[in-house]
Amino acid sequence: MTGLTLEARDLAVAFLLRGGEVATALDGADLTVRSGEIVALVGESGSGKTTLARALVGLQPPSRGEVLVDGVSLGYRTRDLKPFRRRVQMILQDPAGALNPRHTVYDSVAEGLRLHGLSVNEEQQVAEALAMAGLRPPERLFLRYPHELSGGQRQRVLIAGALALKPDLLIADEPVSSLDASIRGEILALLLKLRAELGLGVLVVTHDLGLAWNIADRTAVMYLGRIVEAGPTEEVVAAPQHPYTQALLSVVPEIDRLEPVVLEGEVPDPTRIPRGCRFHPRCPALASGLAVLVEDACRTVPLPVLPASEGHRAACHLAAARLESEEWSHG
């Protein structure tokens, strides 16, 4: 495995809706994922995280910006996408819906090999992929159908189907959301094992910041089409800078240092982007008066897109003012 770097640069995706409204699902996202690391993309439903994942894997052409593969812009012609998709595999959210009920486990895992026309020992590669996904002995599952499997086994079959192509990166969309707590832990442990043993990179799309805390090297938090905070997971969890991240973190059961925050107001509407900071209509800091010195900026001054970098950063007027104050006091 040679390794791979996948980047989103100023990526935007907009959809024209019935009635002429435009939904801005993604609006200037910068994100980098590399082989050998796990990155979590966190946010509520409607935040744009799945759209970003689909754009990164070539399933959704962007309205603006580009996807870079080892520094080269991704093309969207079939001849460009086919070799790319061998290296970057997407694991869909619902294993029950993603697996064809008429296909055996063997055929489901072998499907990618056949689509790409690879000259390999198919049976051996299918067996190896199932074993890597934790389904042993693999031959016992060859002729079974999805309805004969548990939810955890179906998720592992999806992972095996991706592994059969020997990719550099996996993009996993809510990979454990439909699983029991005990099985969730097993799947997360499997992703960590694949990273350690195969050098795989993994982008995990999730609404659960607690999951990111357990598995990810870096975390990016999305709200209404923008990444609003990003950095090493330990820093994001230990010292969240954005009020939205703080709210998501406050309801993680394993973290009891924060009072639970219930976000008021409507969920994000991609057809109606607010002026200023797009989180300000629901911001607990504004509602409580903690942002009194910057509240005008919060409501009127747009925030720049967060650049892709290794440091901990947030797109927030209050966080910027707090950081400036700390730098001044230490200066």
XYZ file of C-alpha atoms in Angstrom:
331
model
C 0.000 0.000 0.000
C 1.504 3.302 -1.086
C -0.695 5.619 0.963
C -3.014 8.360 -0.168
C -3.976 11.916 0.743
C -7.541 12.992 -0.015
C -8.418 16.680 0.265
C -11.482 18.860 -0.077
C -10.642 22.433 -1.060
C -13.311 25.144 -0.851
C -15.868 22.448 -1.647
C -19.469 23.569 -2.186
C -22.602 21.677 -3.231
C -25.947 23.354 -3.949
C -29.220 21.783 -5.056
C -32.032 23.489 -6.961
C -35.302 22.523 -5.290
C -38.825 22.439 -6.639
C -40.148 25.986 -6.551
C -36.786 27.517 -7.398
C -35.236 27.534 -3.915
C -31.541 26.714 -3.634
C -30.363 24.449 -0.821
C -26.695 25.018 0.024
C -25.755 21.640 1.465
C -22.038 22.390 1.504
C -20.445 25.825 1.454
C -16.685 26.048 1.341
C -15.384 22.955 3.152
C -11.669 22.262 3.582
C -10.735 18.828 4.918
C -7.794 16.435 4.600
C -7.753 12.679 5.237
C -4.634 10.527 4.897
C -3.818 6.851 4.936
C -2.975 5.718 8.448
C -5.262 8.114 10.329
C -8.880 8.205 11.456
C -10.765 11.473 11.033
C -14.264 12.023 12.427
C -16.732 14.344 10.698
C -19.360 15.276 13.289
C -22.648 17.151 13.115
C -26.412 16.990 13.377
C -28.613 15.688 10.592
C -28.661 18.334 7.867
C -25.217 19.727 8.700
C -23.743 18.658 5.347
C -21.437 15.905 6.532
C -22.870 13.152 4.296
C -22.801 15.510 1.298
C -19.123 16.185 1.991
C -18.424 12.455 2.255
C -20.226 11.754 -1.037
C -18.292 14.557 -2.739
C -14.989 13.196 -1.443
C -15.707 9.751 -2.879
C -16.800 11.150 -6.253
C -20.518 10.410 -5.901
C -21.492 14.097 -5.788
C -19.815 16.556 -8.193
C -19.198 19.873 -6.428
C -20.749 23.177 -7.440
C -17.474 24.895 -6.494
C -14.036 23.843 -5.350
C -12.312 20.552 -5.941
C -11.313 17.208 -4.520
C -7.575 16.515 -4.645
C -6.094 13.021 -4.728
C -2.411 13.180 -3.808
C -2.484 16.814 -4.924
C -4.166 16.134 -8.293
C -7.717 17.328 -8.979
C -10.224 14.464 -9.198
C -11.887 14.076 -12.576
C -15.501 12.949 -12.810
C -15.311 10.922 -16.023
C -15.748 7.165 -15.657
C -12.151 6.517 -16.649
C -10.965 8.800 -13.825
C -13.379 7.578 -11.162
C -12.921 3.837 -11.660
C -9.278 3.613 -10.490
C -9.957 6.200 -7.789
C -12.802 4.146 -6.328
C -10.537 1.155 -5.965
C -8.433 3.260 -3.608
C -11.276 5.035 -1.771
C -14.218 2.895 -0.719
C -17.444 4.107 0.901
C -19.296 2.082 3.539
C -22.956 3.060 3.531
C -25.015 3.785 6.619
C -27.660 1.049 6.491
C -26.253 -2.463 5.967
C -29.737 -3.951 5.608
C -30.487 -1.599 2.705
C -27.003 -1.624 1.188
C -26.807 -5.414 0.792
C -28.817 -6.989 -2.011
C -31.150 -9.497 -0.303
C -30.838 -11.816 -3.337
C -27.052 -11.961 -3.172
C -25.113 -14.344 -0.972
C -22.358 -13.028 1.272
C -19.816 -14.320 -1.258
C -21.406 -12.450 -4.169
C -21.773 -9.258 -2.129
C -18.071 -9.216 -1.259
C -16.999 -10.268 -4.757
C -19.118 -7.598 -6.476
C -16.407 -4.941 -6.454
C -13.785 -7.332 -7.787
C -16.076 -8.203 -10.683
C -17.043 -4.586 -11.430
C -13.387 -3.631 -11.678
C -12.521 -6.701 -13.742
C -9.604 -7.660 -11.521
C -7.572 -10.715 -12.432
C -7.270 -12.240 -8.972
C -8.062 -15.476 -7.205
C -11.604 -14.360 -6.392
C -12.404 -17.001 -3.773
C -9.146 -16.391 -1.930
C -9.594 -12.598 -1.951
C -13.199 -12.837 -0.744
C -12.147 -15.172 2.057
C -9.288 -12.871 3.078
C -11.567 -9.823 3.113
C -14.169 -11.584 5.272
C -11.473 -12.732 7.667
C -10.013 -9.208 7.913
C -13.520 -7.967 8.733
C -13.714 -10.437 11.608
C -15.939 -13.076 9.977
C -14.185 -16.386 10.614
C -14.073 -18.976 9.256
C -15.111 -17.061 6.141
C -16.132 -20.098 4.100
C -19.044 -20.767 6.452
C -20.651 -17.501 5.385
C -20.154 -17.788 1.625
C -23.657 -19.096 0.881
C -25.586 -17.218 3.540
C -27.969 -14.351 2.729
C -28.289 -10.981 4.497
C -31.507 -11.943 6.326
C -29.623 -14.836 7.936
C -27.070 -12.511 9.518
C -27.082 -10.303 12.593
C -26.788 -6.533 12.253
C -23.136 -6.653 13.254
C -22.397 -9.394 10.740
C -24.082 -7.414 7.949
C -21.944 -4.391 8.812
C -18.843 -6.565 8.677
C -19.883 -7.904 5.244
C -20.083 -4.303 3.977
C -16.622 -3.630 5.366
C -15.339 -6.852 3.769
C -16.737 -5.758 0.401
C -14.677 -2.572 0.676
C -11.560 -4.413 1.883
C -11.689 -6.868 -1.048
C -10.415 -4.068 -3.323
C -7.494 -3.340 -0.965
C -8.194 0.407 -0.696
C -6.094 3.110 0.944
C -9.053 4.932 2.519
C -12.491 4.027 3.823
C -15.288 6.574 4.145
C -17.783 5.210 6.654
C -21.159 6.968 6.907
C -22.635 6.406 10.395
C -21.102 2.904 10.509
C -22.524 1.953 13.926
C -25.691 4.049 14.267
C -28.019 1.067 13.766
C -26.128 -1.320 16.058
C -26.438 -2.274 19.729
C -23.916 -0.730 22.099
C -21.848 -3.922 22.480
C -21.638 -4.428 18.700
C -20.777 -0.735 18.189
C -17.649 -1.239 20.260
C -16.637 -4.280 18.193
C -16.979 -2.405 14.881
C -15.032 0.589 16.184
C -12.309 -1.760 17.437
C -12.229 -3.327 13.969
C -11.672 0.067 12.312
C -8.809 0.775 14.724
C -7.317 -2.641 13.943
C -7.535 -2.049 10.180
C -5.778 1.282 10.597
C -3.017 -0.317 12.682
C -2.485 -3.469 10.610
C -3.165 -2.242 7.062
C -2.318 1.451 7.321
C -5.837 2.337 6.187
C -7.174 5.859 6.525
C -10.777 6.180 7.686
C -13.175 9.112 7.528
C -15.995 8.357 9.977
C -19.176 10.393 9.437
C -21.191 10.557 12.642
C -23.578 12.643 14.741
C -21.880 11.343 17.893
C -18.950 13.329 19.258
C -18.454 10.564 21.823
C -17.688 8.150 18.991
C -15.089 10.574 17.650
C -13.534 10.780 21.107
C -13.158 6.979 21.200
C -11.687 6.425 17.747
C -10.494 9.512 15.861
C -7.075 11.128 15.632
C -8.642 14.346 14.344
C -12.191 15.690 14.459
C -14.026 18.209 12.270
C -17.381 19.567 13.452
C -19.895 20.696 10.809
C -22.863 23.039 11.011
C -25.038 24.169 8.105
C -22.542 23.304 5.357
C -19.427 24.628 7.083
C -16.729 23.112 9.267
C -16.944 25.261 12.405
C -14.243 23.590 14.517
C -11.435 21.156 13.764
C -8.300 19.826 15.346
C -6.723 16.895 17.177
C -9.572 15.040 18.874
C -8.035 15.265 22.343
C -7.876 19.060 22.046
C -11.376 19.421 20.604
C -12.807 17.305 23.442
C -10.685 18.789 26.224
C -11.150 22.435 25.216
C -13.984 22.914 22.680
C -13.898 26.480 21.337
C -17.185 26.702 19.427
C -20.525 26.829 21.308
C -21.928 24.242 18.884
C -19.122 21.792 19.713
C -19.670 22.474 23.398
C -23.366 21.658 23.018
C -22.652 18.400 21.171
C -20.062 17.443 23.772
C -22.337 18.224 26.714
C -24.663 15.320 25.897
C -21.925 12.681 25.558
C -22.608 10.248 28.450
C -18.927 9.548 29.101
C -18.207 13.241 29.687
C -19.828 14.651 32.807
C -17.843 17.855 33.271
C -20.307 19.899 31.164
C -23.900 20.732 31.937
C -26.206 19.346 29.206
C -27.073 22.008 26.618
C -30.360 21.785 24.725
C -30.088 23.662 21.447
C -33.115 25.873 20.960
C -34.637 27.006 17.673
C -35.089 25.253 14.363
C -32.686 22.690 12.958
C -30.407 23.949 10.175
C -32.217 24.984 6.974
C -29.847 24.967 3.960
C -32.240 27.204 1.982
C -32.003 29.998 4.566
C -28.436 30.704 5.608
C -28.424 33.349 8.388
C -26.344 36.507 8.154
C -23.172 36.636 10.187
C -22.330 33.436 12.032
C -24.752 30.812 10.720
C -25.066 29.306 14.209
C -26.095 32.536 15.925
C -29.897 31.904 15.916
C -29.343 28.843 18.144
C -26.180 29.879 19.998
C -26.421 29.288 23.778
C -23.663 31.855 24.403
C -25.721 34.577 22.722
C -28.917 33.526 24.490
C -27.201 33.625 27.896
C -25.456 36.960 27.332
C -21.962 35.445 27.429
C -21.199 36.879 23.981
C -22.351 40.423 24.707
C -19.099 41.996 23.472
C -19.314 40.343 20.066
C -23.055 39.801 19.601
C -23.334 42.390 16.812
C -20.566 40.651 14.884
C -22.202 37.269 15.528
C -25.411 38.478 13.876
C -23.945 40.460 10.972
C -20.295 39.638 10.146
C -19.691 36.471 8.075
C -16.957 34.141 9.235
C -14.234 32.928 6.854
C -13.968 29.274 5.864
C -11.651 27.363 8.197
C -8.469 26.443 6.312
C -7.242 22.873 6.386
C -4.423 22.735 8.931
C -3.180 20.503 11.704
C -3.904 22.949 14.542
C -7.005 23.322 16.695
C -9.191 26.128 15.336
C -12.774 27.357 15.311
C -14.872 29.691 13.168
C -16.518 31.702 15.934
C -16.457 35.407 16.829
C -16.614 34.617 20.545
C -13.773 32.081 20.338
C -11.661 34.573 18.349
C -12.281 37.302 20.946
C -11.435 34.910 23.777
C -8.207 33.834 22.045
C -7.227 37.449 21.395
C -7.835 38.272 25.050
C -5.704 35.331 26.213
C -2.866 36.312 23.838
C -3.015 39.900 25.098
C -2.955 38.845 28.748
C 0.024 36.553 28.143
C 1.816 39.153 26.038
